[in-house]
Amino acid sequence: MMIRAPISLKVREGTDVFELPKMIFDAADLRSIELPVTSLDIIVQLRRKSPKLFRKRAVLKDVDVYVTEDGELLVQESSPLG
């Protein structure tokens, strides 16, 4: 996954969905990656790709979010071990 998506974040249950774009852009900045997406693009992708992981503005479970250099988001439920 890291080859395809150099940005990865662990997002904890209860995190506000509207905090995720800043978290993603901050992680991209640390790696000097300029993402070709907006905050709204990120929120729409998250809700479209993983609708069952979000309720209203809250993340329902711990998830791992991976972001490719072209701004594609991949979301998966975090493993219980990590």
PDB file of C-alpha atoms in Angstrom:
ATOM      1  CA  MET A   1       0.000   0.000   0.000  1.00  0.00           C
ATOM      2  CA  MET A   2       2.841   2.412   0.823  1.00  0.00           C
ATOM      3  CA  ILE A   3       4.259   2.174  -2.703  1.00  0.00           C
ATOM      4  CA  ARG A   4       0.965   3.246  -4.195  1.00  0.00           C
ATOM      5  CA  ALA A   5       0.047   5.653  -1.389  1.00  0.00           C
ATOM      6  CA  PRO A   6       2.974   7.476   0.220  1.00  0.00           C
ATOM      7  CA  ILE A   7       0.681   9.253   2.689  1.00  0.00           C
ATOM      8  CA  SER A   8      -0.912   7.190   5.432  1.00  0.00           C
ATOM      9  CA  LEU A   9      -2.835   8.198   8.526  1.00  0.00           C
ATOM     10  CA  LYS A  10      -4.406   6.385  11.419  1.00  0.00           C
ATOM     11  CA  VAL A  11      -7.731   8.021  12.199  1.00  0.00           C
ATOM     12  CA  ARG A  12      -9.322   7.290  15.540  1.00  0.00           C
ATOM     13  CA  GLU A  13     -12.960   6.573  16.206  1.00  0.00           C
ATOM     14  CA  GLY A  14     -14.884   9.776  16.938  1.00  0.00           C
ATOM     15  CA  THR A  15     -12.698  12.042  14.806  1.00  0.00           C
ATOM     16  CA  ASP A  16     -14.672  14.816  13.108  1.00  0.00           C
ATOM     17  CA  VAL A  17     -14.767  14.200   9.344  1.00  0.00           C
ATOM     18  CA  PHE A  18     -14.047  17.890   8.762  1.00  0.00           C
ATOM     19  CA  GLU A  19     -10.676  17.508  10.533  1.00  0.00           C
ATOM     20  CA  LEU A  20      -9.504  14.893   8.021  1.00  0.00           C
ATOM     21  CA  PRO A  21      -8.589  17.230   5.121  1.00  0.00           C
ATOM     22  CA  LYS A  22      -6.230  19.224   7.363  1.00  0.00           C
ATOM     23  CA  MET A  23      -4.691  16.014   8.679  1.00  0.00           C
ATOM     24  CA  ILE A  24      -4.171  14.787   5.116  1.00  0.00           C
ATOM     25  CA  PHE A  25      -2.738  18.080   3.833  1.00  0.00           C
ATOM     26  CA  ASP A  26      -0.397  18.307   6.849  1.00  0.00           C
ATOM     27  CA  ALA A  27       0.877  14.765   6.152  1.00  0.00           C
ATOM     28  CA  ALA A  28       1.356  15.651   2.471  1.00  0.00           C
ATOM     29  CA  ASP A  29       3.301  18.799   3.409  1.00  0.00           C
ATOM     30  CA  LEU A  30       5.656  16.758   5.605  1.00  0.00           C
ATOM     31  CA  ARG A  31       6.481  14.655   2.541  1.00  0.00           C
ATOM     32  CA  SER A  32       6.621  17.660   0.167  1.00  0.00           C
ATOM     33  CA  ILE A  33       3.693  16.296  -1.838  1.00  0.00           C
ATOM     34  CA  GLU A  34       1.268  18.763  -3.368  1.00  0.00           C
ATOM     35  CA  LEU A  35      -2.134  17.126  -3.650  1.00  0.00           C
ATOM     36  CA  PRO A  36      -4.358  18.157  -6.583  1.00  0.00           C
ATOM     37  CA  VAL A  37      -7.555  18.038  -4.492  1.00  0.00           C
ATOM     38  CA  THR A  38      -9.527  20.352  -2.225  1.00  0.00           C
ATOM     39  CA  SER A  39     -10.861  19.750   1.263  1.00  0.00           C
ATOM     40  CA  LEU A  40     -14.300  19.159  -0.212  1.00  0.00           C
ATOM     41  CA  ASP A  41     -12.882  16.597  -2.683  1.00  0.00           C
ATOM     42  CA  ILE A  42     -11.384  14.693   0.251  1.00  0.00           C
ATOM     43  CA  ILE A  43     -14.624  14.628   2.238  1.00  0.00           C
ATOM     44  CA  VAL A  44     -16.652  13.543  -0.803  1.00  0.00           C
ATOM     45  CA  GLN A  45     -14.183  10.727  -1.581  1.00  0.00           C
ATOM     46  CA  LEU A  46     -14.208   9.506   2.013  1.00  0.00           C
ATOM     47  CA  ARG A  47     -17.984   9.412   2.229  1.00  0.00           C
ATOM     48  CA  ARG A  48     -18.363   7.842  -1.215  1.00  0.00           C
ATOM     49  CA  LYS A  49     -15.749   5.122  -0.746  1.00  0.00           C
ATOM     50  CA  SER A  50     -16.589   4.190   2.846  1.00  0.00           C
ATOM     51  CA  PRO A  51     -20.094   5.375   3.740  1.00  0.00           C
ATOM     52  CA  LYS A  52     -20.504   2.809   6.529  1.00  0.00           C
ATOM     53  CA  LEU A  53     -17.474   4.131   8.401  1.00  0.00           C
ATOM     54  CA  PHE A  54     -19.026   7.556   8.997  1.00  0.00           C
ATOM     55  CA  ARG A  55     -22.141   8.786  10.765  1.00  0.00           C
ATOM     56  CA  LYS A  56     -22.955  12.444  10.326  1.00  0.00           C
ATOM     57  CA  ARG A  57     -19.599  14.104  11.071  1.00  0.00           C
ATOM     58  CA  ALA A  58     -17.963  11.328  13.097  1.00  0.00           C
ATOM     59  CA  VAL A  59     -15.721   8.429  12.174  1.00  0.00           C
ATOM     60  CA  LEU A  60     -17.388   5.305  13.634  1.00  0.00           C
ATOM     61  CA  LYS A  61     -14.300   3.055  13.874  1.00  0.00           C
ATOM     62  CA  ASP A  62     -10.547   3.404  13.788  1.00  0.00           C
ATOM     63  CA  VAL A  63      -9.516   3.564  10.119  1.00  0.00           C
ATOM     64  CA  ASP A  64      -6.359   3.791   8.073  1.00  0.00           C
ATOM     65  CA  VAL A  65      -6.447   6.396   5.320  1.00  0.00           C
ATOM     66  CA  TYR A  66      -3.972   6.165   2.454  1.00  0.00           C
ATOM     67  CA  VAL A  67      -3.519   8.922  -0.120  1.00  0.00           C
ATOM     68  CA  THR A  68      -1.809   8.608  -3.485  1.00  0.00           C
ATOM     69  CA  GLU A  69       0.215  11.453  -4.970  1.00  0.00           C
ATOM     70  CA  ASP A  70      -2.642  12.170  -7.372  1.00  0.00           C
ATOM     71  CA  GLY A  71      -5.089  12.626  -4.491  1.00  0.00           C
ATOM     72  CA  GLU A  72      -6.892   9.290  -4.572  1.00  0.00           C
ATOM     73  CA  LEU A  73      -7.974   8.127  -1.118  1.00  0.00           C
ATOM     74  CA  LEU A  74      -8.062   4.542   0.061  1.00  0.00           C
ATOM     75  CA  VAL A  75      -9.784   3.780   3.354  1.00  0.00           C
ATOM     76  CA  GLN A  76      -9.780   0.577   5.364  1.00  0.00           C
ATOM     77  CA  GLU A  77     -10.797  -0.339   8.857  1.00  0.00           C
ATOM     78  CA  SER A  78      -7.766  -0.514  11.139  1.00  0.00           C
ATOM     79  CA  SER A  79      -6.658  -3.950  12.211  1.00  0.00           C
ATOM     80  CA  PRO A  80      -7.275  -4.767  15.878  1.00  0.00           C
ATOM     81  CA  LEU A  81      -3.536  -5.171  16.417  1.00  0.00           C
ATOM     82  CA  GLY A  82      -2.485  -1.816  15.256  1.00  0.00           C
TER      83      GLY A  82
END
